[in-house]
XYZ file of C-alpha atoms in Angstrom:
456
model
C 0.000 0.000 0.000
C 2.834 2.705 0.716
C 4.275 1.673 -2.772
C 1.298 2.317 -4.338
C 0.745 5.971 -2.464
C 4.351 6.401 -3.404
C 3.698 6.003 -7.009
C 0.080 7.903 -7.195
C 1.973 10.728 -5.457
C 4.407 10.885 -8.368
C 1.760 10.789 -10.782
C -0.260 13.902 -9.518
C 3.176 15.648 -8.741
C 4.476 15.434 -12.357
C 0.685 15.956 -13.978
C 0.892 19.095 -11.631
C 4.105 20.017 -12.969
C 3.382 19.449 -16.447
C 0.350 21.266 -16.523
C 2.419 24.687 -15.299
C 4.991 24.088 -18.055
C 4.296 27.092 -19.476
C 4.171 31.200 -19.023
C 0.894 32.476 -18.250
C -0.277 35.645 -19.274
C -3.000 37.439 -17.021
C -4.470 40.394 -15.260
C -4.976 40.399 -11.393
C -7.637 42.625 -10.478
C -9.165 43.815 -7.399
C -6.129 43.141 -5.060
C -4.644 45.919 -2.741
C -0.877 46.108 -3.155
C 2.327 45.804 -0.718
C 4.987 46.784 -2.975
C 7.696 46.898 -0.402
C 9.131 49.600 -2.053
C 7.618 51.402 1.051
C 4.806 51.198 4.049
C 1.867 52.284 1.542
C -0.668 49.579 0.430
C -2.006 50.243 -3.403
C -5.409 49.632 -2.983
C -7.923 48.126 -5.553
C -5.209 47.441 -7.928
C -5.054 45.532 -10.936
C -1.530 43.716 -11.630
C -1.072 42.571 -15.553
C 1.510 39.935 -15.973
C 3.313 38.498 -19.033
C 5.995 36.047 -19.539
C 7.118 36.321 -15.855
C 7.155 40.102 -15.445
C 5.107 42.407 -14.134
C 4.158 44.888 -16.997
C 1.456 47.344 -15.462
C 0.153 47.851 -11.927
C -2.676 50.544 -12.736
C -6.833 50.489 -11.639
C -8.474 47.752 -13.638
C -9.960 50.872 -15.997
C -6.606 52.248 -17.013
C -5.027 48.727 -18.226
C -6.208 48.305 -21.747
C -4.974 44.657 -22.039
C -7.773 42.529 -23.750
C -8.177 38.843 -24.503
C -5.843 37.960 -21.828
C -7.388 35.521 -18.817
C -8.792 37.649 -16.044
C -8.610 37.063 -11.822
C -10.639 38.629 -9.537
C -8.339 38.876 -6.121
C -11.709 39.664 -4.735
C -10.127 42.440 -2.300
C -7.033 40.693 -1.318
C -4.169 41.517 -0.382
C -0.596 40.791 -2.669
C 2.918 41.059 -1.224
C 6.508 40.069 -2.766
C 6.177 36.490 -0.960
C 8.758 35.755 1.384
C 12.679 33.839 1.437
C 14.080 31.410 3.537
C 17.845 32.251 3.140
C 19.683 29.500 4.893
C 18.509 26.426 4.068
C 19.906 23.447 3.626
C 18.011 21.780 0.504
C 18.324 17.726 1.096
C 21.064 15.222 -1.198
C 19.497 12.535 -3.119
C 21.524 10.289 -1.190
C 19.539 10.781 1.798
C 15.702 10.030 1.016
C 15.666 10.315 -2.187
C 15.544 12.895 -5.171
C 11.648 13.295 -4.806
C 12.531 14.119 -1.415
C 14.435 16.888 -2.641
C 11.576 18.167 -5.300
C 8.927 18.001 -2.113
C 11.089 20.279 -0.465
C 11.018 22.687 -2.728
C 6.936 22.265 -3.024
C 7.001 22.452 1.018
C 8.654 26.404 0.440
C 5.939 27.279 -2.010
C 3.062 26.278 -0.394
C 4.362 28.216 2.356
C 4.908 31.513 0.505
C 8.631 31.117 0.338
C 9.406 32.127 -3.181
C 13.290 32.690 -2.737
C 15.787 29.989 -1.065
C 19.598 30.123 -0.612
C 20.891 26.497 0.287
C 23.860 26.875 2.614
C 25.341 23.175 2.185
C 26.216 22.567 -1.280
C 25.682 19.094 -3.349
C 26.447 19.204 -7.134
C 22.707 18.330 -7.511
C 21.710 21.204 -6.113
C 23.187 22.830 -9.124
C 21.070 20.954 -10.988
C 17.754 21.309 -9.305
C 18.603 25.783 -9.486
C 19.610 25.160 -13.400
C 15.823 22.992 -13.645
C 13.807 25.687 -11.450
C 16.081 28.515 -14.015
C 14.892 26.992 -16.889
C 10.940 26.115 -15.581
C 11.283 22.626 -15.759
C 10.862 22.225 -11.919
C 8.197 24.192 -9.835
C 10.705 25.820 -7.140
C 11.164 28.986 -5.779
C 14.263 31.184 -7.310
C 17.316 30.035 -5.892
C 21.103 30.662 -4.932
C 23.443 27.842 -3.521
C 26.301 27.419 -1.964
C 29.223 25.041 -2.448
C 30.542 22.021 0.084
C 31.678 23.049 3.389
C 35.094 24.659 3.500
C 36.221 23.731 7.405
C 38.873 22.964 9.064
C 38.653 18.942 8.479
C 37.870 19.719 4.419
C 40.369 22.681 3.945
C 43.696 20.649 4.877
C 46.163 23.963 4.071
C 45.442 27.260 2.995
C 46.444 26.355 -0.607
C 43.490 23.549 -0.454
C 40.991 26.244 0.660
C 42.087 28.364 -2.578
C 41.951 25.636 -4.798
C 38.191 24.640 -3.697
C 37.438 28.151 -3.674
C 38.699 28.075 -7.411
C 36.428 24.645 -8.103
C 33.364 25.908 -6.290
C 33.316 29.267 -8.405
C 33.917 26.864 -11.889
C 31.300 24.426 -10.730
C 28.719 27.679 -10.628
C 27.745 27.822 -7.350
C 26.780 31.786 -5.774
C 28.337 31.537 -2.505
C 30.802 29.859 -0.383
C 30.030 28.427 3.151
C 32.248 28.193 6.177
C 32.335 26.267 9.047
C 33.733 26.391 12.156
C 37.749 24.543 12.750
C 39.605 26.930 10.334
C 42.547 28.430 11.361
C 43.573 32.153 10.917
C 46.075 31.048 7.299
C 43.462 28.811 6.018
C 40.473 31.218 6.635
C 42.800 34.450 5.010
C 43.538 31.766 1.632
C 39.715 31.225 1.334
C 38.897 34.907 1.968
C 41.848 36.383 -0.463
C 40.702 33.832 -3.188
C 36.941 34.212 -3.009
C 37.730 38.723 -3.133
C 39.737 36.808 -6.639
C 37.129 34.981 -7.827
C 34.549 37.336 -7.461
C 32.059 34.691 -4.813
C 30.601 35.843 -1.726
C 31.271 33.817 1.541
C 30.285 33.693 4.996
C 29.142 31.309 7.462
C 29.754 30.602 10.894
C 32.826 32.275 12.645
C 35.632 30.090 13.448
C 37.001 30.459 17.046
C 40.514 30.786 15.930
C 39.473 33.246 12.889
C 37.005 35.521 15.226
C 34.290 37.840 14.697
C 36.577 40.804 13.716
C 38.748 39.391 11.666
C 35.672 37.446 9.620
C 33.780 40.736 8.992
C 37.075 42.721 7.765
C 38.343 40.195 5.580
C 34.723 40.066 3.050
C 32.244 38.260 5.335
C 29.279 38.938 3.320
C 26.670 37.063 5.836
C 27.326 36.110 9.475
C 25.114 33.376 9.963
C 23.378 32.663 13.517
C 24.610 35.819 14.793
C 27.400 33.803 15.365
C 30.819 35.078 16.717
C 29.450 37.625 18.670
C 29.086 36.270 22.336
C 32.654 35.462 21.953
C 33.740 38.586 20.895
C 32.085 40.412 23.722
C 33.470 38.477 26.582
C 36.136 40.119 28.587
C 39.129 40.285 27.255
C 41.892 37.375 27.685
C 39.105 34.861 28.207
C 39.973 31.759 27.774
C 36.968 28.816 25.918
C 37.084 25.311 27.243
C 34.703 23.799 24.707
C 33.888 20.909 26.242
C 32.192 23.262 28.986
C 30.736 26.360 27.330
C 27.794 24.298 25.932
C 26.771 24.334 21.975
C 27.518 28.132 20.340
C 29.229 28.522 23.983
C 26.127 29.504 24.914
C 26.712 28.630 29.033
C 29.608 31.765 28.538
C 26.492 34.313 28.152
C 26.368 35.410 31.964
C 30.257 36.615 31.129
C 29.045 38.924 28.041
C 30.220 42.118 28.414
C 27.339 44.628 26.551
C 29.073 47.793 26.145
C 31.506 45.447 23.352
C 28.460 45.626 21.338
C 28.684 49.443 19.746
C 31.688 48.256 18.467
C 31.191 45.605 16.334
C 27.808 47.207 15.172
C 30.250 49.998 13.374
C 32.622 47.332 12.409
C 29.539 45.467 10.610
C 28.315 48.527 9.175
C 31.613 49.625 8.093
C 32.260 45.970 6.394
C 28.476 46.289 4.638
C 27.948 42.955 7.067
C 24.876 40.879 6.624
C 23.152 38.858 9.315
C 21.136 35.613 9.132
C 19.617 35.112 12.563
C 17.756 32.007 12.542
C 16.104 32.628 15.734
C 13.553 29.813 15.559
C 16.584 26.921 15.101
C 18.077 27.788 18.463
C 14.504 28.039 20.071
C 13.703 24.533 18.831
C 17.139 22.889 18.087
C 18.628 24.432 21.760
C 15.867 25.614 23.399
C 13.877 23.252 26.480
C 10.832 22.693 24.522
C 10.792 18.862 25.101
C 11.869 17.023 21.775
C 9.150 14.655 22.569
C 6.075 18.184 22.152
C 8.214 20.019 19.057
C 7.886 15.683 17.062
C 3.574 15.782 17.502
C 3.720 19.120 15.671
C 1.514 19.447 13.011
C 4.189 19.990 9.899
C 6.179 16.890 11.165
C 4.090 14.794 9.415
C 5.029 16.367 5.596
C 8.250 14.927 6.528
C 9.966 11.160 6.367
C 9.717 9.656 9.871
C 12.918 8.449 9.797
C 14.367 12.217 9.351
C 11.998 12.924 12.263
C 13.020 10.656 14.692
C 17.052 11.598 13.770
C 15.853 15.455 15.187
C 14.152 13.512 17.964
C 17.135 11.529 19.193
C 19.517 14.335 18.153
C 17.916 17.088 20.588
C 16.322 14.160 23.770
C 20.536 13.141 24.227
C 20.893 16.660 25.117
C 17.974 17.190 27.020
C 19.061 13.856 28.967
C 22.604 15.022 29.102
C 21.205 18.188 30.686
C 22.772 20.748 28.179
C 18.979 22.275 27.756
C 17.577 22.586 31.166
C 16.326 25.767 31.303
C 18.300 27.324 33.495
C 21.070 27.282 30.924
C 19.351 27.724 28.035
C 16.913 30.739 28.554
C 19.346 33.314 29.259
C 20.746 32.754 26.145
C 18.048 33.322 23.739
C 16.841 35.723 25.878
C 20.348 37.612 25.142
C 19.929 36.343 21.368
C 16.771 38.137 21.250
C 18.341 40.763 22.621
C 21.394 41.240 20.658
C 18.831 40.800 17.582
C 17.021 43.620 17.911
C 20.353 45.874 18.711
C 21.733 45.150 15.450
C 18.542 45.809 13.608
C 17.908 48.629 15.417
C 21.435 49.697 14.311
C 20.989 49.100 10.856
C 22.899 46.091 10.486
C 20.991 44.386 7.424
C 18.756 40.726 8.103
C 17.868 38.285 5.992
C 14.977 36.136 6.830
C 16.369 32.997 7.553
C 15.680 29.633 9.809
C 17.615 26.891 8.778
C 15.534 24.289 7.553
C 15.338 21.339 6.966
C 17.111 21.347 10.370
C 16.455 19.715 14.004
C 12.566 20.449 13.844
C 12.375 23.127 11.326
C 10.278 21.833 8.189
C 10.954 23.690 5.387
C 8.740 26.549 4.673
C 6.346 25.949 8.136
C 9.371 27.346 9.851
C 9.946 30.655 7.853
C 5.910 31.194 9.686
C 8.038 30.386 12.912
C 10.661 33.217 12.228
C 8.350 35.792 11.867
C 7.047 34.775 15.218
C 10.276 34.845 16.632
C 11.426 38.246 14.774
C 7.879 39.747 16.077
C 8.715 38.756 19.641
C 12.290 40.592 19.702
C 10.486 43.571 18.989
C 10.573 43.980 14.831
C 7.796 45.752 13.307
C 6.213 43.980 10.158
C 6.619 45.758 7.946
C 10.631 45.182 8.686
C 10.153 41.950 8.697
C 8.773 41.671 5.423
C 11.837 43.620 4.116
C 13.991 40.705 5.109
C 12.013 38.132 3.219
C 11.801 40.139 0.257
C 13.991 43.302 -1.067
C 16.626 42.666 1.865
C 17.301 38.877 -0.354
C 17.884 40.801 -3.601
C 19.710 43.210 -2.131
C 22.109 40.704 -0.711
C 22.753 38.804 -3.997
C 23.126 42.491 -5.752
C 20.513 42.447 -7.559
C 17.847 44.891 -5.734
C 14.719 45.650 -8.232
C 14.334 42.638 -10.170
C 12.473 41.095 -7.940
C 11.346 40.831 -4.057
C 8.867 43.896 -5.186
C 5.996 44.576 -6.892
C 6.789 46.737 -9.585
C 6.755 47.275 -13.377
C 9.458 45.273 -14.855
C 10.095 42.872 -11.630
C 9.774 39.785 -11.761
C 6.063 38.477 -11.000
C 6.851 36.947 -8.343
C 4.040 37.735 -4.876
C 1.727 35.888 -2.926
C -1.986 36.500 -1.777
C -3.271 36.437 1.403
C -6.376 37.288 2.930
C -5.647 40.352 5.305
C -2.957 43.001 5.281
C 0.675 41.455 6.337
C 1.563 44.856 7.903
C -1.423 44.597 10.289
C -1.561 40.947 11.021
C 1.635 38.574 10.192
C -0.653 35.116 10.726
C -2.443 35.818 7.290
C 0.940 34.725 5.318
C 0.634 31.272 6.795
C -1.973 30.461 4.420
C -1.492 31.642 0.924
C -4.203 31.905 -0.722
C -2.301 31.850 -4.213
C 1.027 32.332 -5.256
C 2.805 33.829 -8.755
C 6.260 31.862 -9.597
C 7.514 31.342 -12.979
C 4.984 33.213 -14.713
C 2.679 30.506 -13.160
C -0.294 31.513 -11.005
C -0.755 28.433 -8.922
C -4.387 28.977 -6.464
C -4.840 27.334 -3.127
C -6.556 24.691 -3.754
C -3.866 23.297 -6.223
C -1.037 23.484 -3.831
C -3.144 22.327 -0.830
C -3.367 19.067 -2.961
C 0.497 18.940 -3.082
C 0.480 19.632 0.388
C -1.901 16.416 1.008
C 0.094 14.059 -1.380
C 3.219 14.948 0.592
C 1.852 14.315 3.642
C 0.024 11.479 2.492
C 3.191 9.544 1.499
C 4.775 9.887 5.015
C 1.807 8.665 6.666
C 3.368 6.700 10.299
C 2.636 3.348 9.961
C-alpha cells in the first residue's frame, strides 16, 4: 500500500508540474498592493503579468490589455512572498531525489518564493539550473558550495583551490564552518575577493568575529561570533564546557563590546542571518518529545523525524537544555537581535531548515514569530524576506517587489501582512515562474506529501 501511495503521489506531482509548463499571461484585479518599495498599500489594484514580469500595476480601468485571462483577487491583499535564506536543501543520497523536489513544493506552499541552500551538493546545481529553466516548480534560488572547514580545507592552498572549483562548478556563494585556522580562513577569503564569490558562514574560534567581517564576510550566519567577541578580554573557551555556540559563557558577556562591532559590521556592509527559531527549537527546552507531535512533522519522512528527535532528547538527557542554561541565552539572542537591527545592520529572513525540527517553509511562519517577539515591526520583517534577499545577492529591483518590470513573483493572502503577520501562513495563491498556482492546487500537493509519510 505505501508503494502504491508512493507512485500515485508521483503521478499527480508530475501531472501538476506538467500542466504549469508554461508562461501564463494574465491580469490580477481587485487586489490591494504591498509593494515593499515602502509602508503604503495600493489599494484596488489591478496587476497585468506576461511572460514572468510584471508589466502594469494601474486600476483595472486604465489597463487596456484585452483577450488575456482575467482574476478577480476579490479584495485581497498581494505582497513580494517571502525567502528562507539559509537552508539546507536535502542530497538525493539521503531520502531520495523526490525528497528533494517536495522540499522545494514544502517552500511554495508556504509563501517562500526565494531559497539560498547553505550546504552545497552538485545536484543542487542541478535542481537551481531545472527551477532557471521552468522545468521544476521551485522557488528562485542561490546555492552554496561544500563546506570549506577545518577537516575539508587541509592547508590554505586547499581552501584556494576549492574556492577556485566551487566558483567553476557555478555555485553563488561559499560556506564556512567552524575549525579553520587564521592562514586557512585568510587563503579562502583572499581567493573568493579573486574569484569574485561571496562567503560567509559561521565564525571560526581561531578566525574571530573581527577578523571574519574585515576580511569580506558577506553574511554572518546565527549571529554567530558575537558572544565570543564580547566576553572580557583574555578569556579563555574550554569547549567541552561552554555548551553548543558557547552559549553557558552568556552570563560573562560584556554589553558595552556591542557598539563596536555594530560599526565594524556597518563599516564591512555585514549581513546577518539570525535564525532565531533553530536555536529556540534545536537548543531551546521545549521537550523534543512536544516540538515531534507538531503538526508539519508529518510532511516529513519519519525516519528524518526521529534523527531530530534523538539528536535534541541526548541533550535534554545530558542536561545541556535545562532551562536554566538555556533561557538566558536566547533571551540575550533576542536581545542582541534587535540591537543590530535597530542599528541598521541588514537581516535576511532565515531559519535553517530542513534542520532539528524546522520543516521547510512551516518554519519561515516560525521566524516571523520569533522576529515579532524581539520587537521587529512587520513591515521590517517583510523587508527581510523580500527586497533585503535581492539586495544581498546584488541584484535589488528585479524582484522581491511589486513593480513594473520585476519579476512576478508575490503571494496573496487574505488580510494586510503589515497589520496581522498570521495571514501569510496560508497563501491563498502564489505567482512563480509566470505561473499563477491557487490554493486549492497546492493544498493538494500539500496532502500528497503528507500522504506519502503517513506513520505506519
Amino acid at each position: 500500500m505505501k508503494s502504491f501511495r508512493h507512485l500515485l503521489l508521483l503521478f499527480f506531482v508530475g501531472s501538476f508540474f506538467s500542466s504549469f509548463s508554461f508562461s501564463q499571461e494574465l491580469i490580477l484585479k481587485n487586489v490591494n498592493i504591498v509593494t515593499m518599495q515602502d509602508e503604503q498599500v495600493l489599494e484596488n489594484q489591478t496587476i497585468y503579468v506576461k511572460d514572468g514580469v510584471i508589466m502594469e500595476i494601474a486600476s483595472e480601468e486604465e489597463i487596456s490589455v484585452v483577450g488575456v485571462r482575467a482574476i478577480d483577487g476579490r479584495g485581497m491583499y498581494v505582497f513580494p512572498g517571502l525567502a528562507e535564506f539559509h537552508g539546507h536543501l536535502p542530497n538525493p543520497e539521503q531520502f531520495g531525489p523526490e525528497f528533494q523536489e517536495e522540499v522545494m513544493m514544502l517552500y511554495l506552499a508556504n509563501g517562500v518564493l526565494r531559497i539560498r541552500s547553505m550546504l552545497g551538493h552538485e545536484s543542487h546545481l542541478a535542481l537551481r539550473d531545472r527551477v532557471m529553466k521552468g522545468e521544476l516548480l521551485g522557488p528562485r534560488t542561490f546555492v552554496s558550495g561544500p563546506s570549506l572547514n577545518g577537516t575539508s580545507v587541509t592547508d590554505p592552498e586547499a581552501g584556494r583551490a576549492m574556492v577556485r572549483a566551487q566558483k567553476a562548478a557555478g555555485y553563488d556563494h561559499l560556506k564556512l564552518h567552524p575549525g579553520l585556522d587564521t592562514p586557512k580562513f585568510l587563503a579562502i577569503a583572499d581567493e573568493a575577493k579573486k574569484q569574485g564569490i561571496y562567503y560567509g558562514g559561521h565564525v571560526s574560534l581561531d578566525v574571530g568575529l573581527v577578523t571574519s567581517v574585515t576580511r569580506g564576510y558577506r553574511s554572518v550566519e546565527h549571529i554567530d561570533g558575537f558572544l565570543e567577541a564580547m566576553l572580557p578580554d583574555g578569556t579563555v573557551i574550554d569547549p567541552t564546557v561552554s555548551g553548543p555556540f558557547n552559549m553557558n559563557l552568556v552570563g560573562q558577556v560584556d554589553k558595552s563590546k556591542l557598539a563596536g562591532l555594530v560599526k565594524l559590521c556597518l563599516d564591512n556592509n555585514t549581513w546577518m542571518a539570525p535564525t532565531m527559531t533553530l536555536f529556540e527549537r534545536y537548543f531551546g527546552y521545549q521537550p523534543a518529545y512536544e516540538l515531534r507531535q507538531q503538526p508539519e512533522m508529518f510532511f516529513l519522512p519519519g525516519l528524518l523525524v526521529t534523527q531530530w528527535f534523538n539528536t535534541k532528547s541526548k541533550m535534554e538527557a545530558d542536561g545541556v537544555l535545562a532551562e536554566s542554561k538555556v533561557k538566558p541565552y536566547l533571551e540575550f539572542r533576542q536581545w542582541l537581535f534587535l540591537e543590530l537591527h535597530k542599528a541598521g545592520v541588514p537581516m535576511i529572513m532565515s531559519s535553517d531548515s530542513p534542520q532539528v525540527f524546522n520543516v521547510p517553509g512551516f518554519s519561515i511562519h516560525r521566524e516571523i514569530e520569533s522576529m515579532s517577539k524581539a520587537g521587529m515591526s512587520n513591515y521590517e520583517i517583510l523587508k527581510t524576506g523580500t527586497v533585503n534577499p535581492a539586495k544581498y545577492m546584488n541584484q535589488e529591483g528585479q524582484w522581491g517587489v511589486l513593480k513594473p518590470g520585476a519579476a512576478a513573483e508575490f503571494v496573496l493572502v487574505q488580510k494586510n501582512p503589515l497589520e496581522d503577520l498570521t495571514t501569510m501562513q496560508k497563501p491563498q495563491a502564489i505567482m512563480i515562474q509566470g505561473k499563477f498556482i491557487q490554493r486549492d492546487e497546492l493544498q493538494l500537493q500539500l496532502n500528497l506529501i503528507r500522504q506519502k509519510y503517513l506513520r505506519q
